[in-house]
Amino acid sequence: MAPKKHGYTIGVDVGTGSVRAALMTLQGDFIKGAVKEIGTWRPRGFPDFYQQSSTDVWQAVCNAVRDITYTIDVKMVKGIGFDGTCSLVVLDKKSNPLSVSPNGEPDQNIILWMDHRAVGETELINKLHHAVLQTLGGKMSPEMATPKLMWLKRQMFVKCWTQAGHFFELPDFLTWRATGAFSRSSCTMTCAWTYQIDANEKKGWNIDFFRQLGLEDLAENNWEKIGSEILAPGEPCGKGLTKQAASEMGLLEGIPVATSTIDGNAGAIGMICVKEKIDAASLSLDSVLCLVSGTSNCHLFSTDRAVYVHGLWGPFYNAVVPGMYVNEGGQSASGSLLDFIIETHEAYPEIRAKLTSVTNLLFSNIYDYLNNLVDKIAQKRQIPVDELTQNIHVWPDFHGNRSPEADPSLRGMVCGLNMSSSEEDLAILYLATLQSLAYGTRHIVETLQAAGHKKLRQIIICGGMRKNNLFVQTHANVLSMPVLRPRREDSVLLGSGMLGARAAGVYDNLRDAMESMAGTAFITEPYIKSNYHDRKYKVFLKMLQHQKGV
């Protein structure tokens, strides 16, 4: 359906380390973008704690939006959409930031998604085997809101819990800060907060679950602290931008603000309806894996019916495609794991010096350098690139396993190291790590399909890792299916922009916006024909058994 108006929509993505904003047309074409860094603090003496500041985040949001709009007529901005990480924001009873830090640092009122302080609380929750956990693959993750809330009540009762007025998922904090409306998103509340909703519109919080956790006080005043008005992504929030928020952003008061989504879900919204030339007509949305890959990996699978999968989150209704369920898998470390492997290797300083040299004109980053080196090594040895890793194997869960084992206690493993630490050794270890991430994706896919999900036929990828050609090709080879990369540069921002366009009434519903704005894609086909990756994948699964002590 063609847009009813000319103008712009704005997408804002709050990621782990930065805020990104994009101005785009109502057809999905990007006009201008901006990036603003945000801080993360790790309190002394608490290695698994990661904290941020909502004041810092909101200031970065406003600065980014100002950067993309100061040269245009802001009357042409029709709507704005937000997405953010699964992080817990805490405000006091006057709606000011309330510290979540055991050391009491002011303004550090966000527990970041990757914070694992609540592992003990998570174990207690999982021992209940409550029916609520059925939509979480049978296990709660310490990266979700409920164990973090439980931790705050148990560990910071006086300093935080009794002083708290509101608990937000970060995307819902953004819409509250923009509009003053306390509504929450069905995406954030079902995916990370145990709110129950199904295709028959049966919905609500499970008071029995909260009572068993000692969190029944959250039900006071109709669940005021965690939300009672739940809206679908893209639905308008409140009365649009408040006067204060509009002034801070350099926009007009009253511009429609969309109900938000989690960042990974925004990526799926932005790309699942992408069009490509090969076999597009016969592909249904439930045969597609949406892979949002950056610091971590998020795997999203849409389906017309509820499919319950041990170790995967979901099914969640109305969390990506309107009227469909979604299951979600994930890997807590992807790009961050690759950075760790590279930067802790003895060869890294020498390579870094080469890349920062004024004579370097070939490689813009270390990934390009290593990808090129891998090709050279394969040519020298006269074997396919994939087979360089015959003697080295990696288990990638250095930050625990989110899916499908749902075990945050698992740790990484490298098997096959030798006494050499050359650039070539780093390149092959890097390739083995790429492959291990793809094997992790394959493990998630096979678990999903064994539970009854439709056979997958292609992958669509977005996020920072989509720029890494070897990462993309490796996934195609390991999973034996084509990988699509949307031609639009940033599917996450596009997804948020789609939400803004829908909230403004440019499209009759979110599905229309998704189909009209997604654009087309580049296709990467699998090329390795041997059973090499089948053999390596068996080793991968044996490493899992070793990790579990079986």
XYZ file of C-alpha atoms in Angstrom:
550
model
C 0.000 0.000 0.000
C 1.428 3.396 -0.986
C 1.946 5.994 1.752
C -0.891 8.484 2.154
C 1.484 11.392 2.833
C 4.897 12.761 1.989
C 7.312 13.346 4.800
C 9.663 11.540 7.151
C 9.689 9.034 9.959
C 12.415 8.709 12.594
C 13.807 5.484 14.016
C 15.819 5.483 17.250
C 17.771 2.445 18.430
C 19.359 2.282 21.883
C 21.966 -0.452 21.727
C 24.508 -1.708 24.222
C 27.091 0.994 23.634
C 25.419 3.703 21.580
C 22.238 5.450 20.514
C 21.586 5.568 16.793
C 18.952 7.624 15.045
C 17.897 7.728 11.402
C 15.721 10.034 9.352
C 13.992 8.171 6.527
C 11.267 8.647 3.981
C 7.884 7.027 4.399
C 8.995 4.514 1.751
C 11.963 3.436 3.908
C 14.800 5.272 2.151
C 17.430 6.526 4.594
C 18.210 10.243 4.503
C 20.567 10.832 7.419
C 21.870 9.034 10.491
C 23.636 9.887 13.730
C 25.403 7.911 16.453
C 26.010 8.955 20.075
C 27.993 6.885 22.545
C 26.516 5.925 25.909
C 28.405 4.857 29.010
C 28.446 1.503 30.790
C 29.765 1.155 34.330
C 30.993 -1.959 36.118
C 31.020 -1.319 39.883
C 34.237 -2.205 41.651
C 34.159 -5.675 43.160
C 31.185 -6.922 41.125
C 32.469 -8.555 37.895
C 29.064 -9.629 36.496
C 27.414 -6.213 36.977
C 26.796 -3.857 34.048
C 25.023 -0.555 34.699
C 23.924 2.433 32.648
C 22.230 5.781 33.228
C 18.813 6.665 31.809
C 19.812 10.349 31.983
C 22.836 9.601 29.815
C 20.752 7.494 27.425
C 18.024 10.110 27.021
C 20.525 12.895 26.432
C 22.156 10.804 23.710
C 18.719 10.159 22.156
C 17.936 13.873 22.026
C 21.360 14.778 20.622
C 21.105 12.112 17.918
C 17.618 13.226 16.856
C 18.732 16.863 16.720
C 21.674 15.882 14.522
C 19.442 14.274 11.881
C 16.717 16.934 11.805
C 18.349 20.342 12.194
C 18.530 20.915 8.426
C 14.927 19.949 7.597
C 11.481 21.387 8.136
C 10.441 19.439 11.245
C 6.797 19.795 10.206
C 7.592 17.026 7.731
C 8.370 14.551 10.536
C 5.230 12.446 10.823
C 6.180 9.927 13.500
C 8.955 8.472 15.652
C 9.642 4.924 16.825
C 11.986 3.574 19.486
C 13.664 0.276 20.205
C 16.162 -0.676 22.879
C 17.964 -3.460 24.673
C 16.301 -5.730 27.251
C 17.563 -3.624 30.159
C 15.784 -2.755 33.408
C 15.244 0.949 34.194
C 14.351 1.982 37.757
C 12.762 5.314 38.739
C 11.781 6.564 42.176
C 8.321 7.702 43.221
C 8.935 11.125 41.692
C 10.041 9.520 38.408
C 13.693 10.379 38.966
C 16.554 7.897 38.439
C 17.034 5.491 41.353
C 20.418 3.785 41.671
C 20.613 0.019 41.137
C 24.274 -0.101 42.099
C 25.362 -1.865 45.309
C 27.902 0.951 45.702
C 25.185 3.583 45.400
C 26.505 5.472 42.376
C 23.903 8.150 41.547
C 22.164 8.058 38.168
C 23.270 4.470 37.484
C 19.677 3.277 37.377
C 19.774 0.746 34.516
C 20.695 -2.921 34.876
C 22.024 -3.715 31.409
C 20.697 -6.763 29.563
C 24.033 -8.626 29.839
C 24.235 -8.128 33.611
C 24.268 -11.528 35.352
C 23.928 -10.433 38.980
C 20.695 -12.383 39.348
C 21.949 -15.880 38.496
C 21.014 -17.148 41.965
C 17.522 -15.684 41.726
C 17.157 -17.215 38.268
C 17.961 -20.655 39.652
C 15.327 -20.230 42.361
C 12.736 -19.201 39.776
C 13.529 -22.150 37.523
C 13.190 -24.611 40.405
C 9.516 -23.633 40.686
C 8.744 -25.108 37.244
C 5.842 -22.656 37.116
C 3.504 -22.714 34.105
C 4.642 -19.175 33.230
C 8.031 -20.612 32.281
C 6.453 -22.604 29.442
C 6.772 -19.568 27.177
C 10.446 -19.240 28.124
C 11.468 -22.675 26.948
C 11.116 -23.949 30.503
C 13.815 -21.699 31.951
C 14.113 -18.061 32.942
C 17.310 -16.242 31.915
C 19.239 -13.920 34.263
C 19.080 -11.398 31.416
C 15.297 -11.050 31.883
C 13.545 -8.564 34.146
C 11.961 -10.849 36.746
C 15.157 -12.216 38.375
C 16.632 -8.706 38.362
C 13.549 -7.403 40.168
C 13.855 -10.258 42.643
C 17.527 -9.385 43.201
C 16.695 -5.735 43.872
C 14.122 -6.708 46.482
C 16.462 -9.212 48.151
C 19.703 -7.230 47.994
C 18.681 -3.532 47.906
C 15.355 -3.560 49.735
C 15.778 -0.286 51.634
C 17.941 1.668 49.194
C 16.024 0.733 46.035
C 12.958 -1.488 46.361
C 11.036 0.582 48.905
C 11.922 3.803 47.085
C 10.969 2.618 43.586
C 7.998 4.093 41.798
C 8.343 2.540 38.356
C 10.210 -0.327 36.712
C 10.549 -0.093 32.927
C 11.995 -2.161 30.152
C 14.302 0.307 28.386
C 12.158 0.599 25.189
C 9.120 1.438 27.353
C 11.129 3.969 29.335
C 11.898 5.730 26.043
C 8.225 6.064 25.083
C 7.349 7.222 28.620
C 10.116 9.822 28.525
C 8.897 10.993 25.114
C 5.160 11.094 25.858
C 4.570 10.822 29.608
C 2.375 7.764 28.944
C 2.888 4.737 31.194
C 1.712 2.203 28.597
C 3.987 -0.722 27.813
C 4.643 -2.765 24.681
C 3.289 -6.274 24.181
C 6.730 -7.039 22.742
C 8.728 -6.047 25.820
C 6.233 -7.326 28.354
C 5.775 -10.798 26.864
C 9.370 -11.377 25.787
C 11.126 -10.216 28.939
C 8.563 -9.720 31.734
C 6.284 -12.838 31.708
C 3.132 -10.948 30.678
C 0.785 -13.481 29.092
C -1.082 -12.849 25.832
C -2.352 -15.172 23.091
C -4.200 -15.064 19.778
C -7.539 -15.058 21.600
C -6.520 -11.855 23.386
C -6.407 -13.649 26.739
C -3.864 -11.577 28.615
C -2.594 -10.432 31.984
C -0.009 -10.870 34.723
C 0.107 -14.155 36.648
C -0.306 -13.153 40.315
C 0.397 -16.695 41.511
C 3.846 -16.596 39.884
C 4.741 -13.275 41.500
C 3.402 -14.442 44.859
C 5.663 -17.497 44.805
C 8.631 -15.205 44.152
C 7.728 -12.830 46.967
C 6.991 -10.085 44.420
C 3.230 -9.889 44.963
C 3.556 -6.227 45.994
C 4.058 -5.430 42.297
C 0.329 -6.098 41.839
C -0.583 -3.098 44.003
C -2.647 -0.336 42.375
C -3.377 -2.479 39.320
C 0.284 -3.291 38.652
C 1.147 0.403 38.551
C 4.911 -0.076 38.945
C 5.326 -2.463 36.005
C 2.382 -1.556 33.765
C -1.242 -2.473 33.168
C -1.911 -0.844 29.773
C -0.260 -3.049 27.143
C -0.245 -1.945 23.485
C 0.950 -3.635 20.307
C 4.132 -2.330 18.650
C 3.382 0.606 16.380
C 0.237 1.713 18.190
C 0.330 5.414 19.218
C 1.534 6.199 22.753
C -0.330 8.863 24.721
C -0.770 12.153 22.907
C 2.570 12.097 21.138
C 5.679 14.071 22.055
C 5.292 16.210 25.155
C 6.293 19.845 25.035
C 9.435 19.091 27.052
C 10.509 16.111 24.939
C 9.826 17.991 21.708
C 11.972 20.883 22.914
C 14.798 18.532 23.896
C 14.717 16.824 20.489
C 14.144 19.916 18.376
C 10.815 18.552 17.109
C 7.184 19.623 17.321
C 4.932 18.834 20.244
C 2.347 16.151 19.515
C 4.288 14.191 16.854
C 2.991 10.591 17.128
C 5.230 8.230 19.096
C 4.920 4.495 18.450
C 4.712 1.771 21.041
C 8.255 0.401 21.090
C 10.015 -2.941 20.647
C 13.121 -4.726 21.815
C 16.055 -3.988 19.496
C 16.280 -7.504 18.057
C 12.571 -7.527 17.335
C 12.885 -4.176 15.580
C 15.473 -5.769 13.300
C 13.075 -8.594 12.456
C 10.266 -6.106 11.808
C 12.561 -4.196 9.458
C 13.699 -7.172 7.388
C 11.315 -10.153 7.527
C 9.278 -8.814 4.575
C 12.357 -8.045 2.460
C 11.988 -8.987 -1.195
C 14.516 -10.847 -3.304
C 14.487 -12.373 -6.751
C 14.998 -16.075 -5.990
C 11.921 -18.042 -4.975
C 10.407 -15.102 -3.088
C 6.827 -15.849 -4.039
C 6.843 -19.340 -2.521
C 8.426 -18.359 0.801
C 6.187 -17.845 3.808
C 7.249 -15.829 6.829
C 7.386 -18.949 8.994
C 10.128 -20.463 6.815
C 12.540 -17.598 7.519
C 15.101 -17.153 10.299
C 15.710 -13.513 11.184
C 19.229 -13.222 12.604
C 20.035 -9.941 14.345
C 23.769 -10.064 14.881
C 25.950 -7.549 16.660
C 27.404 -7.675 20.168
C 25.164 -10.708 20.673
C 23.029 -12.826 18.339
C 19.238 -12.870 18.390
C 17.360 -15.539 16.383
C 13.694 -14.833 15.655
C 11.261 -17.314 14.104
C 7.672 -16.347 13.221
C 4.782 -18.817 13.070
C 0.999 -18.854 12.729
C 0.606 -21.203 15.688
C 2.084 -21.482 19.147
C 5.167 -23.752 19.198
C 6.736 -24.473 22.591
C 10.454 -25.255 22.465
C 12.650 -26.251 25.381
C 15.479 -23.751 25.735
C 13.973 -21.124 23.399
C 11.855 -18.176 24.417
C 8.286 -17.912 23.215
C 5.878 -18.308 21.638
C 5.103 -14.618 22.053
C 2.079 -13.137 20.298
C 2.254 -9.791 18.465
C 5.956 -9.359 19.249
C 7.147 -9.047 15.605
C 4.614 -9.751 12.849
C 1.091 -8.614 13.771
C -1.172 -11.608 14.300
C 1.699 -14.106 14.459
C 3.696 -15.753 17.219
C 7.465 -15.555 17.503
C 10.030 -17.840 19.099
C 13.399 -16.413 20.052
C 16.807 -17.956 20.479
C 20.047 -16.182 21.131
C 23.764 -16.210 21.826
C 24.894 -13.844 24.564
C 28.220 -13.167 22.860
C 28.795 -12.878 19.106
C 30.637 -9.768 17.950
C 31.872 -9.315 21.520
C 33.260 -12.874 21.474
C 35.118 -12.273 18.221
C 36.592 -9.069 19.637
C 37.705 -10.941 22.754
C 39.331 -13.754 20.760
C 41.146 -11.267 18.533
C 42.216 -8.697 21.111
C 43.589 -11.200 23.637
C 45.768 -12.962 21.055
C 49.505 -12.301 21.038
C 49.455 -11.324 17.356
C 46.847 -8.590 17.843
C 49.167 -5.637 18.700
C 51.231 -6.182 15.540
C 48.128 -6.323 13.339
C 46.636 -3.281 15.040
C 49.834 -1.337 14.352
C 49.579 -2.250 10.679
C 45.955 -1.101 10.494
C 46.695 2.268 12.123
C 49.705 2.909 9.892
C 49.433 5.801 7.440
C 50.502 3.393 4.691
C 47.480 1.125 5.222
C 45.064 1.662 2.352
C 43.617 -1.839 2.009
C 41.730 -2.686 5.195
C 39.261 -0.555 7.133
C 39.097 -2.912 10.128
C 40.681 -6.035 11.572
C 37.863 -8.273 10.323
C 38.691 -7.364 6.716
C 42.364 -8.007 7.438
C 41.714 -11.447 8.923
C 39.229 -12.394 6.204
C 41.861 -11.606 3.589
C 44.509 -13.525 5.534
C 42.231 -16.573 5.779
C 41.848 -16.536 1.980
C 45.628 -16.349 1.496
C 46.251 -19.255 3.876
C 43.658 -21.400 2.066
C 45.226 -20.601 -1.294
C 48.685 -21.456 0.014
C 47.493 -24.780 1.432
C 45.253 -25.426 -1.595
C 42.190 -26.317 0.458
C 38.773 -24.640 0.883
C 38.675 -21.843 3.457
C 36.228 -23.754 5.669
C 38.641 -26.684 6.045
C 41.423 -24.612 7.618
C 39.885 -25.436 10.996
C 40.235 -29.220 10.822
C 42.309 -29.352 14.005
C 40.849 -26.526 16.056
C 37.395 -26.370 17.640
C 35.622 -23.679 19.668
C 32.678 -23.773 22.046
C 31.442 -20.138 21.903
C 29.517 -19.657 25.159
C 32.115 -17.557 26.976
C 29.218 -15.616 28.572
C 26.914 -18.577 29.152
C 24.393 -20.254 26.869
C 21.119 -18.471 26.201
C 19.727 -21.019 23.707
C 18.963 -23.845 23.417
C 20.604 -25.047 26.674
C 19.448 -21.995 28.657
C 22.433 -22.435 30.979
C 24.269 -19.247 32.017
C 26.894 -21.326 33.838
C 28.360 -22.787 30.627
C 31.719 -21.351 29.604
C 33.809 -21.175 26.460
C 36.269 -23.780 25.270
C 39.024 -23.949 22.642
C 40.416 -27.345 21.646
C 43.474 -27.845 19.423
C 45.776 -24.954 20.359
C 49.499 -25.252 19.707
C 52.572 -23.330 20.894
C 52.514 -20.887 17.972
C 50.966 -17.415 18.179
C 51.450 -16.048 14.675
C 49.030 -14.006 12.596
C 48.089 -17.197 10.754
C 47.200 -18.882 14.041
C 44.974 -15.963 14.987
C 43.291 -16.014 11.571
C 42.461 -19.728 11.869
C 41.274 -19.348 15.488
C 39.094 -16.436 14.331
C 37.626 -18.619 11.549
C 36.967 -21.439 14.013
C 35.141 -18.967 16.265
C 33.001 -17.782 13.338
C 32.138 -21.392 12.597
C 31.284 -22.072 16.245
C 28.771 -19.225 16.222
C 27.205 -20.699 13.081
C 27.101 -24.142 14.725
C 25.320 -22.485 17.655
C 22.749 -21.109 15.232
C 22.378 -24.568 13.683
C 21.854 -26.068 17.146
C 19.061 -23.570 17.812
C 17.436 -24.218 14.413
C 17.525 -28.004 14.818
C 16.034 -27.753 18.310
C 13.230 -25.563 16.959
C 12.439 -27.857 14.039
C 12.504 -30.948 16.261
C 9.761 -29.309 18.333
C 7.517 -29.015 15.288
C 8.362 -25.689 13.674
C 8.144 -25.513 9.898
C 11.375 -26.297 8.020
C 13.433 -23.152 7.493
C 14.522 -22.250 3.985
C 16.497 -19.040 4.307
C 18.174 -16.659 6.737
C 17.871 -12.887 6.712
C 20.596 -11.090 8.650
C 20.989 -7.571 9.990
C 23.190 -5.854 12.563
C 26.883 -5.059 12.585
C 27.986 -8.591 11.653
C 26.089 -8.430 8.335
C 29.051 -6.396 7.064
C 31.423 -9.300 7.678
C 31.356 -11.324 4.469
C 33.054 -14.343 6.036
C 30.553 -14.414 8.926
C 27.677 -14.393 6.419
C 29.215 -17.004 4.114
C 30.022 -19.257 7.055
C 26.395 -19.225 8.199
C 25.250 -20.058 4.679
C 27.697 -22.968 4.486
C 27.045 -24.388 7.956
C 23.250 -24.234 7.662
C 23.117 -25.090 3.928
C 20.708 -22.315 3.085
C 20.923 -18.871 1.471
C 21.548 -15.814 3.611
C 19.918 -12.536 2.617
C 21.358 -9.140 3.505
C 18.835 -6.317 3.129
C 20.020 -3.578 0.803
C 18.762 -1.024 3.274
C 21.737 -0.433 5.536
C 20.115 -0.841 8.943
C 17.081 -3.067 9.523
C 16.860 -2.255 13.244
C 16.503 1.472 12.627
C 14.208 0.742 9.692
C 12.000 -1.363 11.957
C 11.687 1.511 14.415
C 10.990 3.878 11.534
C 8.207 1.537 10.390
C 6.710 1.763 13.876
C 6.777 5.561 13.644
C 5.100 5.526 10.234
C 2.385 3.210 11.533
C 1.777 5.347 14.652
C 1.367 8.392 12.417
C -1.338 6.632 10.400
C 0.716 6.652 7.208
C -0.067 2.943 6.900
C -3.291 1.263 7.985
C -1.391 -1.340 10.029
C 2.157 -2.392 10.841
C 2.173 -5.269 8.343
C 1.484 -2.796 5.512
C 4.414 -0.667 6.669
C 6.690 -3.717 6.830
C 5.816 -4.880 3.323
C 6.025 -1.405 1.799
C 9.274 -0.194 3.391
C 11.513 -3.311 3.626
C 13.086 -3.123 0.161
C 15.202 -5.849 -1.475
C 18.257 -7.910 -0.497
C 21.627 -9.292 -1.581
C 21.840 -13.099 -1.576
C 24.744 -15.241 -0.354
C 24.389 -18.890 -1.405
C 26.150 -21.788 0.383
C 29.094 -23.076 -1.650
C 30.767 -25.918 0.256
C 29.381 -29.277 -0.912
C 31.275 -31.731 1.333
C 30.092 -33.045 4.695
C 32.903 -31.157 6.423
C 30.582 -29.042 8.557
C 28.478 -32.062 9.485
C 31.611 -33.657 10.964
C 32.644 -30.461 12.726
C 29.137 -30.006 14.097
C 29.312 -33.454 15.701
C 32.495 -32.350 17.486
C 30.666 -29.185 18.539
C 27.912 -31.256 20.172
C 30.511 -33.486 21.881
C 32.069 -30.342 23.388
C 28.642 -29.488 24.780
C 28.393 -32.905 26.405
C 31.816 -32.366 27.941
C 30.737 -28.955 29.252
C 27.676 -30.513 30.856
C 29.762 -33.283 32.391
C 27.877 -36.028 30.582
